[in-house]
Amino acid sequence: MLGKLARDIKAWGKELGFAQVGITDTALRREEPRLQAWLDKGYHGEMGYMASHGMMRARPAELHPGTLRVISVRMDYLPPQAGFALNLKDPNLGYISRYAGGRDYHKLMRNRLKKLGERIDEALKALQLEGSGFRPFVDSAPILERPLAEKAGIGWTGKHSLILNHEAGSWFFLGELLVNLPLPMDVAIAEGCNTCVACITSCPTGAIVEPYVVDGRRCISYLTIELAGSIPLEFRPLLGNRIYGCDDCQLVCPINRAAPLTAETDFHLRPQLKQPKLLELFAWSEAEFLKNTEGSAIRRIGHERWLRNIAVALGNAPGSETIVAALQERLTDASELVAEHIEWALTQQAEKLSANDTAPIPARKTGRLIRIVEKGLPRDA
């Protein structure tokens, strides 16, 4: 009976839009020393929530008492016509990580997982059995979703620490449904990275300090999203035109060449975020920012950090009197945080203009990245 239920769960998951469904137990003890070592080195930076729950992240049964199995799901998000190379090649455009160009995935996936749990309970009720005691998670609780996905056969952990799948690459979200059912489990798949280190050598800021280990404090996603204060001076030129997140380690990954496009139209790029001009984004008022990012993951950083990030990108853009004028205008009513980054950007612009040089400050390795992307993009991306 449980074997049939497991097969039904996977079929129901596909009907709900999940590209893959796997099942595993809650045993993550081997992850505890790795997590503790990562925390001890301070690689979590200002992400205090990574340390605040201790080892509960590796103990799902403590998070939800009675849990016997974790149903791990994958939902693809690679949008059509993503325009990676075009976006990165033009320093006057703002680059936004492609997971954030459409609707925020958290509520969408959580609602689908809840529906999956309800369907499981309906099936159990029809058999006059107790419910599954399900609880859905999508980045909403301290749980190690990637090791669980690996154990559930969704993929293997790549050297950039993301989950990779031979058919899907890494352009997908993960979610979990904790249940009190002893369902049959799936088998983990073998690692497929072999000797490849493309993600490590292509990281603009050298954030992948060793295979499978990311120093979050150096990661552009951390710097532009998680970091609340000032972006360290050493990293500002390396950000290039990346204003929200970074996809470089995924773009160079050869496994991603066969990645499928998303079936969810909600994950398609919004018109205002598709090849967006930095100066237009910088001109948004807070009201415009909130309107244009409604229902988007971008909204969580707020207007102040949005302006901070764009100011850095404008500093990295080609020398331009128009950019200087926009920076100076925004400086008149900028917060202390934003003003600091605007002044840095003005200094960069002044240096280029005084040297009569309109070239942008090069973000390390971006040129090589663009060549790789142009050669190996998924279809229609």
Coordinates of N, CA and C in Angstrom, one line a residue, residues 74-79 82 84-85 88 95-101 105 145-146 156-174 193 196-204 207-208 214 219-221 225 242 244-260 365 368-378 381:
R74 N 11.1 19.5 -6.8 CA 11.8 20.4 -7.7 C 10.9 21.1 -8.6
M75 N 11.0 22.5 -8.7 CA 10.2 23.2 -9.7 C 11.2 24.1 -10.5
D76 N 11.2 23.9 -11.8 CA 12.1 24.6 -12.7 C 11.7 26.0 -12.9
Y77 N 12.7 26.9 -13.0 CA 12.3 28.3 -13.1 C 13.0 29.1 -14.3
L78 N 13.8 28.4 -15.1 CA 14.5 29.1 -16.2 C 13.6 29.7 -17.2
P79 N 13.5 31.0 -17.3 CA 12.5 31.7 -18.1 C 13.0 31.6 -19.6
A82 N 15.8 34.5 -21.7 CA 16.4 35.1 -20.5 C 17.4 36.2 -20.8
F84 N 20.8 36.2 -21.1 CA 21.9 36.3 -20.2 C 23.1 37.1 -20.7
A85 N 23.5 36.7 -21.9 CA 24.7 37.3 -22.5 C 24.5 38.8 -22.8
L88 N 24.5 40.8 -19.5 CA 25.9 40.9 -18.9 C 26.8 41.7 -19.8
Y95 N 21.7 43.7 -14.1 CA 21.5 42.2 -14.2 C 20.8 41.8 -12.9
I96 N 19.7 41.1 -13.0 CA 18.9 40.5 -11.9 C 18.9 39.0 -12.1
S97 N 19.3 38.3 -11.0 CA 19.3 36.8 -11.0 C 18.0 36.3 -11.6
R98 N 18.0 35.4 -12.5 CA 16.8 34.9 -13.2 C 15.8 34.3 -12.3
Y99 N 16.1 33.9 -11.1 CA 15.1 33.3 -10.3 C 14.1 34.4 -9.8
A100 N 14.6 35.7 -9.8 CA 13.8 36.7 -9.2 C 13.1 37.6 -10.3
G101 N 13.1 37.3 -11.5 CA 12.6 38.1 -12.6 C 11.0 38.0 -12.7
Y105 N 8.6 32.7 -5.6 CA 8.3 31.3 -5.7 C 7.8 30.8 -4.3
E145 N 17.7 21.9 3.0 CA 16.9 21.4 1.9 C 17.8 20.7 0.8
R146 N 19.0 21.2 0.7 CA 19.9 20.6 -0.4 C 20.3 19.2 -0.1
W156 N 22.6 15.9 -7.3 CA 23.8 15.8 -6.5 C 24.3 17.2 -6.2
T157 N 25.1 17.4 -5.1 CA 25.6 18.7 -4.8 C 26.8 19.1 -5.6
G158 N 26.6 20.1 -6.4 CA 27.7 20.6 -7.2 C 28.8 21.3 -6.4
K159 N 29.9 21.6 -7.1 CA 31.0 22.3 -6.3 C 30.6 23.7 -6.0
H160 N 29.6 24.3 -6.6 CA 29.1 25.6 -6.2 C 28.1 25.5 -5.0
S161 N 27.8 24.3 -4.5 CA 27.0 24.0 -3.4 C 25.5 23.9 -3.8
L162 N 25.1 24.1 -5.1 CA 23.8 24.0 -5.5 C 23.5 22.5 -6.0
I163 N 22.2 22.2 -6.0 CA 21.9 20.8 -6.5 C 21.9 20.8 -8.0
L164 N 22.5 19.8 -8.6 CA 22.5 19.6 -10.0 C 21.8 18.3 -10.4
N165 N 21.2 18.4 -11.6 CA 20.5 17.2 -12.1 C 20.9 17.1 -13.6
H166 N 21.2 15.9 -14.1 CA 21.6 15.7 -15.5 C 20.6 16.2 -16.5
E167 N 19.3 16.1 -16.2 CA 18.3 16.6 -17.1 C 17.9 18.0 -16.9
A168 N 18.0 18.5 -15.6 CA 17.5 19.8 -15.3 C 18.5 20.8 -15.0
G169 N 19.8 20.5 -14.9 CA 20.8 21.4 -14.5 C 20.6 21.9 -13.1
S170 N 20.6 23.2 -12.9 CA 20.4 23.7 -11.5 C 19.4 24.8 -11.4
W171 N 18.7 25.1 -12.6 CA 17.8 26.2 -12.6 C 16.4 25.7 -12.0
F172 N 16.4 25.4 -10.7 CA 15.1 25.0 -10.1 C 15.1 25.4 -8.6
F173 N 13.9 25.5 -8.1 CA 13.6 25.7 -6.7 C 13.4 24.4 -6.0
L174 N 13.6 24.4 -4.7 CA 13.4 23.2 -3.9 C 12.3 23.5 -2.9
C193 N 29.9 16.0 -11.4 CA 30.8 17.1 -11.7 C 32.2 16.7 -12.2
C196 N 35.5 18.9 -13.3 CA 35.1 20.3 -13.7 C 35.2 21.2 -12.5
V197 N 35.8 22.4 -12.7 CA 35.9 23.5 -11.7 C 35.4 24.8 -12.3
A198 N 34.6 24.8 -13.3 CA 34.2 26.0 -14.0 C 33.6 27.0 -13.1
C199 N 32.7 26.5 -12.2 CA 32.0 27.4 -11.2 C 33.0 28.1 -10.3
I200 N 34.0 27.4 -9.9 CA 35.0 27.9 -8.9 C 35.8 29.0 -9.6
T201 N 36.3 28.7 -10.8 CA 37.2 29.7 -11.4 C 36.5 30.9 -12.0
S202 N 35.2 30.8 -12.2 CA 34.4 31.9 -12.8 C 33.7 32.8 -11.8
C203 N 33.7 32.4 -10.6 CA 33.1 33.3 -9.6 C 33.7 34.7 -9.5
P204 N 33.0 35.7 -9.8 CA 33.6 37.1 -9.9 C 34.4 37.5 -8.6
A207 N 34.1 33.6 -4.3 CA 33.3 33.1 -3.1 C 33.3 31.6 -2.9
I208 N 33.6 30.9 -3.9 CA 33.6 29.4 -3.8 C 35.1 29.1 -3.3
V214 N 31.0 27.6 0.1 CA 30.9 29.0 -0.4 C 31.0 29.9 0.9
C219 N 30.0 36.3 -1.6 CA 29.1 36.0 -2.7 C 28.2 37.2 -3.1
I220 N 28.1 37.4 -4.4 CA 27.4 38.6 -4.9 C 25.9 38.5 -4.5
S221 N 25.3 37.3 -4.4 CA 23.9 37.2 -3.9 C 23.8 37.7 -2.5
I225 N 21.8 41.1 -1.6 CA 20.5 40.8 -1.1 C 20.5 40.7 0.4
R242 N 25.6 43.7 -11.8 CA 24.7 42.7 -11.0 C 24.1 43.5 -9.9
Y244 N 21.0 42.5 -8.3 CA 20.2 41.6 -7.4 C 20.6 40.2 -7.7
G245 N 21.5 39.6 -6.9 CA 21.9 38.2 -7.1 C 22.9 38.1 -8.2
C246 N 23.2 36.8 -8.5 CA 24.3 36.5 -9.5 C 24.0 35.1 -9.9
D247 N 24.2 34.8 -11.2 CA 24.0 33.5 -11.8 C 25.3 32.9 -12.4
D248 N 26.4 33.6 -12.2 CA 27.6 33.2 -12.9 C 28.0 31.7 -12.8
C249 N 27.9 31.2 -11.6 CA 28.3 29.8 -11.4 C 27.4 28.8 -12.1
Q250 N 26.2 29.2 -12.3 CA 25.2 28.4 -13.0 C 25.4 28.5 -14.5
L251 N 25.7 29.8 -15.0 CA 25.9 30.0 -16.4 C 27.0 29.3 -17.0
V252 N 28.1 29.1 -16.3 CA 29.3 28.4 -16.8 C 29.2 26.9 -16.7
C253 N 28.2 26.4 -15.9 CA 28.1 25.0 -15.7 C 27.7 24.2 -16.9
P254 N 28.5 23.2 -17.4 CA 28.1 22.5 -18.6 C 26.9 21.7 -18.4
I255 N 26.5 21.3 -17.2 CA 25.3 20.5 -17.0 C 24.1 21.3 -17.3
N256 N 24.2 22.6 -17.2 CA 23.0 23.5 -17.5 C 22.7 23.7 -19.0
R257 N 23.5 23.2 -19.8 CA 23.3 23.4 -21.3 C 22.0 22.7 -21.7
A258 N 21.6 21.6 -21.0 CA 20.4 20.9 -21.4 C 19.2 21.2 -20.5
A259 N 19.4 22.3 -19.7 CA 18.3 22.6 -18.7 C 17.0 23.0 -19.4
P260 N 15.9 22.5 -18.9 CA 14.6 22.8 -19.6 C 14.1 24.2 -19.2
K365 N 36.6 38.4 -14.9 CA 36.1 37.2 -15.6 C 34.8 37.3 -16.4
R368 N 35.0 36.4 -20.2 CA 35.1 35.0 -20.4 C 33.8 34.3 -20.2
L369 N 33.1 34.8 -19.2 CA 31.7 34.2 -18.9 C 30.8 34.4 -20.0
I370 N 30.8 35.6 -20.6 CA 29.9 35.9 -21.8 C 30.2 35.0 -22.9
R371 N 31.4 34.7 -23.2 CA 31.8 33.8 -24.3 C 31.3 32.4 -24.0
I372 N 31.4 32.0 -22.8 CA 30.9 30.6 -22.4 C 29.4 30.6 -22.6
V373 N 28.7 31.6 -22.1 CA 27.3 31.7 -22.1 C 26.7 31.6 -23.5
E374 N 27.4 32.4 -24.4 CA 26.9 32.5 -25.8 C 27.1 31.2 -26.5
K375 N 28.1 30.4 -26.1 CA 28.3 29.1 -26.7 C 27.3 28.0 -26.2
G376 N 27.0 28.1 -24.9 CA 26.3 27.0 -24.3 C 24.9 27.3 -23.6
L377 N 24.2 28.3 -24.1 CA 22.9 28.6 -23.5 C 21.9 27.5 -23.9
P378 N 21.0 27.2 -22.9 CA 19.8 26.4 -23.2 C 19.0 27.0 -24.3
A381 N 16.9 30.6 -24.3 CA 17.3 31.3 -23.1 C 18.3 32.4 -23.5

